[in-house]
Short mmCIF file of C-alpha atoms in Angstrom, two decimals:
data_model
loop_
_atom_site.label_atom_id
_atom_site.label_comp_id
_atom_site.label_asym_id
_atom_site.label_seq_id
_atom_site.Cartn_x
_atom_site.Cartn_y
_atom_site.Cartn_z
CA CYS W 1 -25.05 -42.06 49.70
CA ILE W 2 -22.96 -41.11 52.72
CA TYR W 3 -21.50 -43.67 55.11
CA PRO W 4 -20.29 -41.59 58.09
CA GLY W 5 -18.51 -44.60 59.56
CA GLY W 6 -17.35 -45.89 56.19
CA ASP W 7 -18.79 -48.82 54.23
CA SER W 8 -17.70 -52.45 54.61
CA GLN W 9 -14.62 -51.89 52.44
CA ALA W 10 -13.45 -48.60 53.98
CA ARG W 11 -10.49 -48.26 56.29
CA THR W 12 -11.26 -47.54 59.93
CA GLY W 13 -11.97 -43.88 60.63
CA ASN W 14 -12.84 -42.93 57.04
CA LEU W 15 -16.07 -41.58 55.54
CA SER W 16 -17.44 -43.19 52.33
CA LEU W 17 -19.30 -41.20 49.69
CA TYR W 18 -21.10 -42.53 46.58
CA LEU W 19 -23.32 -41.17 43.82
CA GLU W 20 -26.27 -43.37 42.84
CA HIS W 21 -29.04 -43.18 40.23
CA CYS W 22 -32.46 -43.36 41.92
CA SER W 23 -34.75 -42.65 38.95
CA LYS W 24 -35.94 -45.24 36.48
CA GLY W 25 -33.75 -46.29 33.58
CA SER W 26 -30.14 -45.26 33.19
CA THR W 27 -28.01 -42.23 32.50
CA THR W 28 -24.36 -41.51 31.75
CA ALA W 29 -22.53 -38.79 33.65
CA SER W 30 -19.17 -37.50 34.77
CA PHE W 31 -19.15 -35.78 38.14
CA GLU W 32 -17.28 -34.06 40.96
CA MET W 33 -18.04 -34.35 44.68
CA GLY W 34 -16.74 -32.60 47.76
CA VAL W 35 -17.82 -31.23 51.14
CA LEU W 36 -18.38 -27.61 52.15
CA ASP W 37 -17.17 -26.05 55.37
CA LYS W 38 -19.07 -23.46 57.41
CA SER W 39 -17.85 -20.72 55.03
CA ASN W 40 -19.00 -22.66 51.97
CA GLN W 41 -15.43 -23.40 50.95
CA LEU W 42 -15.02 -26.66 49.04
CA HIS W 43 -12.77 -29.41 50.43
CA TYR W 44 -11.76 -32.97 49.51
CA LYS W 45 -12.93 -32.56 45.91
CA ASN W 46 -12.80 -35.75 43.84
CA SER W 47 -13.88 -36.29 40.25
CA ALA W 48 -14.90 -39.29 38.16
CA ASN W 49 -14.92 -39.74 34.40
CA GLU W 50 -17.97 -40.69 32.36
CA HIS W 51 -19.88 -43.59 33.97
CA LYS W 52 -23.17 -45.29 33.17
CA PHE W 53 -25.50 -45.27 36.17
CA VAL W 54 -28.33 -47.85 36.25
CA SER W 55 -31.31 -47.69 38.62
CA GLY W 56 -31.09 -50.26 41.42
CA GLN W 57 -27.36 -50.87 40.98
CA LYS W 58 -24.55 -49.63 43.19
CA GLY W 59 -23.31 -46.21 42.23
CA LEU W 60 -19.79 -44.85 41.86
CA GLY W 61 -17.74 -43.07 44.51
CA TRP W 62 -14.98 -43.43 47.08
CA LYS W 63 -14.86 -45.83 50.02
CA ASP W 64 -12.13 -43.74 51.70
CA PHE W 65 -13.33 -40.28 50.75
CA CYS W 66 -11.84 -38.46 53.75
CA LYS W 67 -11.12 -38.77 57.49
CA ARG W 68 -14.29 -38.75 59.60
CA SER W 69 -12.51 -36.77 62.30
CA ASN W 70 -11.83 -33.93 59.86
CA ILE W 71 -15.54 -33.74 59.06
CA LEU W 72 -16.55 -33.72 62.73
CA ASN W 73 -14.01 -31.06 63.65
CA GLU W 74 -14.24 -28.69 60.70
CA HIS W 75 -17.21 -29.19 58.36
CA LEU W 76 -20.40 -29.71 60.38
CA ASP W 77 -22.58 -26.63 60.83
CA ASP W 78 -24.30 -25.65 64.07
CA ASP W 79 -27.07 -28.24 63.71
CA CYS W 80 -24.56 -30.98 62.76
CA THR W 81 -25.49 -30.96 59.06
CA LEU W 82 -22.88 -31.88 56.46
CA ALA W 83 -23.15 -30.06 53.11
CA VAL W 84 -22.05 -32.13 50.13
CA PHE W 85 -21.19 -30.51 46.79
CA VAL W 86 -22.04 -32.43 43.59
CA SER W 87 -21.40 -31.26 40.03
CA LEU W 88 -22.82 -33.39 37.19
CA LYS W 89 -22.34 -33.45 33.44
CA THR W 90 -24.85 -35.89 31.98
CA ASP W 91 -25.30 -37.48 28.57
CA SER W 92 -28.81 -38.85 28.45
CA ALA W 93 -29.09 -42.25 26.85
CA SER W 94 -32.28 -41.07 25.14
CA SER W 95 -30.54 -38.24 23.28
CA PRO W 96 -30.43 -39.07 19.56
CA PHE W 97 -27.09 -39.21 17.80
CA VAL W 98 -26.88 -36.54 15.10
CA PRO W 99 -23.81 -36.75 12.85
CA SER W 100 -22.00 -33.62 11.72
CA ASN W 101 -22.64 -32.27 8.24
CA PRO W 102 -20.42 -34.33 5.90
CA MET W 103 -20.78 -32.11 2.82
CA SER W 104 -17.61 -30.10 3.37
CA ASP W 105 -15.57 -33.29 3.79
CA MET W 106 -17.21 -34.77 0.70
CA ILE W 107 -16.23 -31.77 -1.43
CA THR W 108 -12.68 -31.86 -0.06
CA GLY W 109 -12.65 -35.59 -0.87
CA MET W 110 -13.23 -34.73 -4.54
CA PHE W 111 -9.85 -32.97 -4.68
CA LEU W 112 -7.81 -34.42 -7.60
CA ASP W 113 -10.52 -37.04 -8.31
CA GLU W 114 -9.88 -37.88 -11.98
CA GLU W 115 -13.04 -39.98 -12.37
CA THR W 116 -15.43 -37.10 -11.70
CA ALA W 117 -13.25 -34.21 -12.94
CA ASP W 118 -14.15 -32.32 -16.12
CA VAL W 119 -11.19 -29.92 -16.31
CA CYS W 120 -7.44 -30.32 -15.94
CA PHE W 121 -4.59 -27.93 -15.20
CA GLU W 122 -1.18 -28.57 -16.72
CA LEU W 123 1.73 -26.93 -14.94
CA SER W 124 5.03 -26.83 -16.78
CA ASN W 125 7.92 -25.78 -14.59
CA GLY W 126 10.81 -26.98 -16.70
CA ASP W 127 12.03 -23.43 -17.23
CA MET W 128 11.38 -22.33 -13.66
CA GLN W 129 13.99 -22.12 -10.95
CA ASP W 130 12.82 -24.59 -8.30
CA ASP W 131 13.13 -23.19 -4.77
CA VAL W 132 10.02 -24.85 -3.39
CA GLY W 133 10.64 -28.57 -3.28
CA ASP W 134 12.32 -31.21 -5.39
CA GLU W 135 14.31 -30.49 -8.48
CA ALA W 136 12.12 -29.05 -11.22
CA ALA W 137 10.81 -31.61 -13.68
CA SER W 138 10.60 -30.95 -17.43
CA SER W 139 7.35 -32.88 -17.93
CA PRO W 140 4.09 -31.12 -17.04
CA VAL W 141 2.32 -31.84 -13.77
CA THR W 142 -1.45 -32.29 -14.03
CA PHE W 143 -4.20 -31.41 -11.57
CA HIS W 144 -7.75 -32.57 -12.27
CA ALA W 145 -10.62 -30.42 -11.03
CA HIS W 146 -14.35 -29.73 -11.33
CA SER W 147 -15.61 -26.72 -13.26
CA GLN W 148 -18.65 -26.13 -11.02
CA ILE W 149 -16.52 -25.97 -7.89
CA LEU W 150 -14.10 -23.60 -9.63
CA LYS W 151 -16.93 -21.37 -10.90
CA THR W 152 -18.25 -20.99 -7.36
CA CYS W 153 -15.02 -20.83 -5.36
CA ALA W 154 -12.38 -19.63 -7.83
CA PRO W 155 -13.98 -17.90 -10.85
CA MET W 156 -10.67 -16.70 -12.26
CA LEU W 157 -9.36 -20.25 -12.40
CA ALA W 158 -12.63 -21.36 -14.02
CA SER W 159 -12.28 -18.65 -16.66
CA LEU W 160 -9.14 -20.33 -18.01
CA PHE W 161 -11.31 -23.01 -19.61
CA ASP W 162 -13.55 -22.92 -22.68
CA SER W 163 -17.02 -23.75 -21.42
CA ASP W 164 -17.97 -25.16 -24.83
CA ASP W 165 -15.45 -27.99 -24.68
CA GLU W 166 -17.20 -31.37 -24.77
CA LYS W 167 -14.20 -33.37 -23.66
CA ILE W 168 -12.16 -32.71 -20.54
CA ALA W 169 -10.80 -29.18 -20.88
CA THR W 170 -7.14 -28.39 -20.24
CA ALA W 171 -5.50 -25.13 -19.18
CA SER W 172 -1.76 -24.52 -19.04
CA ILE W 173 -0.16 -22.58 -16.20
CA THR W 174 3.53 -21.77 -16.48
CA ASP W 175 4.22 -19.23 -13.74
CA ILE W 176 3.25 -21.14 -10.57
CA HIS W 177 5.23 -24.00 -9.10
CA PRO W 178 3.20 -27.26 -8.91
CA THR W 179 3.67 -27.47 -5.13
CA ILE W 180 2.22 -23.98 -4.68
CA PHE W 181 -0.62 -24.66 -7.11
CA ARG W 182 -1.50 -27.85 -5.25
CA HIS W 183 -1.88 -25.80 -2.04
CA LEU W 184 -3.99 -23.26 -3.93
CA LEU W 185 -6.31 -25.84 -5.47
CA HIS W 186 -6.63 -27.84 -2.24
CA TYR W 187 -7.69 -24.64 -0.48
CA VAL W 188 -10.36 -24.04 -3.14
CA TYR W 189 -11.75 -27.50 -2.30
CA GLY W 190 -12.06 -26.57 1.38
CA GLY W 191 -8.63 -27.81 2.50
CA SER W 192 -5.96 -25.92 4.41
CA VAL W 193 -2.25 -25.28 4.04
CA PRO W 194 -0.12 -26.73 6.87
CA SER W 195 1.27 -23.96 9.07
CA GLU W 196 4.94 -24.69 8.36
CA GLU W 197 4.29 -24.90 4.61
CA MET W 198 2.40 -21.63 4.75
CA LYS W 199 5.25 -19.86 6.52
CA ALA W 200 7.95 -21.38 4.29
CA HIS W 201 6.23 -20.44 1.01
CA ALA W 202 4.16 -17.44 2.09
CA LYS W 203 5.29 -15.10 -0.70
CA ASP W 204 4.72 -17.71 -3.42
CA ILE W 205 1.24 -18.42 -2.05
CA ILE W 206 0.47 -14.68 -1.83
CA ASN W 207 1.52 -14.24 -5.46
CA ALA W 208 -0.55 -17.17 -6.71
CA ALA W 209 -3.61 -16.34 -4.61
CA ASP W 210 -3.48 -12.67 -5.62
CA LYS W 211 -3.24 -13.53 -9.33
CA HIS W 212 -6.26 -15.84 -9.17
CA SER W 213 -8.27 -13.82 -6.60
CA ILE W 214 -8.35 -16.41 -3.82
CA VAL W 215 -8.59 -13.57 -1.31
CA SER W 216 -8.92 -15.51 1.95
CA LEU W 217 -5.88 -17.64 1.11
CA LYS W 218 -3.91 -14.52 0.21
CA LEU W 219 -4.76 -12.95 3.57
CA ALA W 220 -3.83 -16.14 5.42
CA ALA W 221 -0.47 -16.26 3.63
CA GLU W 222 0.06 -12.55 4.33
CA ALA W 223 -0.46 -13.15 8.06
CA ALA W 224 1.96 -16.11 7.92
CA TYR W 225 4.54 -13.96 6.14
CA VAL W 226 4.29 -11.27 8.83
CA GLU W 227 4.64 -13.88 11.56
CA SER W 228 7.67 -15.56 9.99
CA THR W 229 9.59 -12.50 8.76
CA GLU W 230 11.74 -10.21 10.87
CA ILE W 231 11.53 -6.65 9.57
CA THR W 232 14.78 -4.73 9.81
CA MET W 233 16.13 -1.46 8.46
CA ASP W 234 17.90 -3.49 5.79
CA ASN W 235 14.78 -5.13 4.37
CA ALA W 236 11.98 -2.71 5.33
CA ILE W 237 11.90 -0.80 2.02
CA ASP W 238 11.97 -3.98 -0.09
CA ILE W 239 9.11 -5.50 1.95
CA LEU W 240 7.16 -2.24 1.74
CA LEU W 241 7.47 -2.18 -2.05
CA TYR W 242 6.42 -5.83 -2.24
CA ALA W 243 3.43 -5.25 0.05
CA ASP W 244 2.34 -2.31 -2.07
CA SER W 245 2.69 -4.25 -5.34
CA MET W 246 0.57 -7.13 -3.97
CA ASN W 247 -1.93 -4.83 -2.26
CA CYS W 248 -1.14 -6.48 1.09
CA ALA W 249 -2.53 -3.82 3.41
CA PHE W 250 -1.72 -5.67 6.64
CA LEU W 251 1.92 -6.30 5.67
CA LYS W 252 2.22 -2.71 4.52
CA GLU W 253 0.82 -1.49 7.85
CA VAL W 254 3.29 -3.61 9.81
CA VAL W 255 6.24 -2.18 7.86
CA MET W 256 4.99 1.39 8.22
CA ASP W 257 4.46 0.91 11.95
CA PHE W 258 8.02 -0.40 12.18
CA LEU W 259 9.34 2.67 10.36
CA ALA W 260 7.21 5.02 12.48
CA GLU W 261 8.39 3.43 15.72
CA ASN W 262 11.98 3.83 14.55
CA SER W 263 11.48 7.20 12.87
CA ALA W 264 14.80 8.66 14.00
CA VAL W 265 16.64 5.98 12.05
CA SER W 266 14.13 5.32 9.25
CA GLN W 267 14.21 8.91 8.02
CA LYS W 268 17.83 8.29 7.06
CA LEU W 269 16.84 5.46 4.71
CA SER W 270 17.06 5.93 0.95
CA PHE W 271 13.62 6.30 -0.64
CA THR W 272 15.05 6.71 -4.15
CA ASP W 273 13.19 3.70 -5.57
CA VAL W 274 9.99 4.36 -3.63
CA PRO W 275 7.08 5.90 -5.60
CA GLY W 276 6.00 9.36 -4.48
CA TYR W 277 2.54 8.25 -3.33
CA LEU W 278 4.10 5.56 -1.15
CA ILE W 279 6.47 8.07 0.45
CA ARG W 280 3.43 10.20 1.30
CA ASP W 281 1.81 7.13 2.86
CA VAL W 282 4.91 6.53 4.99
CA PHE W 283 4.99 10.07 6.33
CA ALA W 284 1.21 9.99 6.83
CA ALA W 285 1.78 6.91 8.99
CA PHE W 286 4.35 8.89 10.99
CA GLY W 287 1.80 11.64 11.53
CA ARG W 288 -0.98 9.20 12.38
CA LYS W 289 1.24 7.50 14.93
CA THR W 290 1.95 10.87 16.58
CA LYS W 291 -1.73 11.86 16.65
CA ASP W 292 -2.72 8.49 18.07
CA ALA W 293 -0.16 8.86 20.85
CA GLU W 294 -1.43 12.37 21.65
CA GLY W 295 -5.08 11.38 21.37
CA GLY W 296 -5.65 14.02 18.70
CA ASN W 297 -7.24 11.89 15.98
CA ASP W 298 -11.02 12.22 15.90
CA ASP W 299 -11.60 9.94 12.89
CA GLU W 300 -12.71 6.64 14.38
CA LEU W 301 -11.98 4.55 11.26
CA SER W 302 -8.47 5.96 10.90
CA LEU W 303 -7.66 4.63 14.37
CA LEU W 304 -8.55 1.06 13.43
CA SER W 305 -5.92 -1.43 12.32
CA VAL W 306 -6.17 -3.15 8.95
CA SER W 307 -7.27 -6.34 10.69
CA GLU W 308 -10.08 -4.48 12.47
CA LEU W 309 -11.18 -2.83 9.22
CA ARG W 310 -11.21 -6.19 7.46
CA ARG W 311 -13.21 -7.76 10.29
CA LYS W 312 -15.88 -5.06 10.06
CA LEU W 313 -16.17 -5.49 6.29
CA SER W 314 -16.28 -9.27 6.58
CA GLU W 315 -19.15 -9.06 9.08
CA MET W 316 -21.04 -7.00 6.49
CA GLY W 317 -20.33 -9.52 3.74
CA LEU W 318 -18.12 -7.05 1.84
CA ASP W 319 -14.75 -7.45 0.10
CA VAL W 320 -11.81 -7.43 2.53
CA ASP W 321 -9.02 -7.11 -0.04
CA GLY W 322 -7.45 -3.79 -0.92
CA SER W 323 -5.42 -0.97 0.54
CA ARG W 324 -6.11 0.59 3.94
CA GLU W 325 -7.64 3.59 2.19
CA THR W 326 -9.90 1.33 0.12
CA LEU W 327 -11.11 -0.48 3.25
CA ILE W 328 -11.87 2.78 5.05
CA GLN W 329 -13.68 4.15 1.98
CA ALA W 330 -15.81 1.01 1.77
CA LEU W 331 -16.89 1.41 5.39
CA GLN W 332 -17.57 5.13 4.90
CA ASN W 333 -19.75 4.29 1.91
CA VAL W 334 -21.77 1.90 4.07
CA ASP W 335 -22.19 4.59 6.74
CA GLY W 336 -23.22 7.10 4.05
CA ASP W 337 -25.80 4.74 2.59
CA SER W 338 -27.20 4.08 6.06
CA ALA W 339 -27.51 7.81 6.73
CA GLU W 340 -29.36 8.33 3.43
CA ASP W 341 -31.74 5.47 4.26
CA ASP W 342 -32.46 7.03 7.66
CA GLN W 343 -33.24 10.40 6.04
CA SER W 344 -35.54 8.83 3.47
CA ASP W 345 -37.41 6.92 6.19
CA SER W 346 -37.97 10.12 8.15
#
């Protein structure tokens, strides 16, 4: 509803503008209103949060929307028509409420539930140097779990237990700090590791996740390690050796890119402790970097980053862990199988 001279509550000289519900029943909506000039440019835009409109009742709007003189001078077209812009976002009262799927939260809620658990991990860290949290305790720390969840989400953890045990089965783990194992097990139950915790303990989480084949957690910790670690000439070789030992292709790529971008200095580094195959990988990265810059590399897969290779494999439902060469080979195998299928069809 437009009141060119303003409604009874408006100040003199102002235009009033309201939105009303004229259909039967009611509806809930948030909205924006404004007026258009002769060039269809929007002016005097106002917005209102969610409001329930009921048929037959006064709507919602602004008693002092704008100066009437501004409308008369600038916004009427040749036949004295005023164009009003309205944008609505409605939430129909008749729309049924559908709750989100609670199953994921229910499984996460079973984390460390002793009443329903049928297996138990015992972590003894009395002989371990504690650099994760509080001072190491000599008594074991226990974590109760569910064998069916482990069999589905973490088969290597499930394999630590004897399936024939009638009573609650127990497995001892001595090489992972309880704090790290708690993160690992919580992740298996659908939880997540807080960002700061992930960055602070990235290497420990990588080690634990790699040992027990929790691949997605390993890759998340690898990304956190890259984000939180500054690679320098002093630590590049050590990080490269670590990345290679853990099969962290992304971390390895980042280090090699760093060495390639600083090739004039990196070639002076000592590679005495670096295995021969890894030295070849480093110099191959130098060559790949040069070809990429010159546009001379015709192999499409070799141009992709590790993250891009992993994304392609993930979309195909294939394993995303492994070296860069392993990832490329997996994609080439898929392409080869597809080509064979095409030939057989023809």
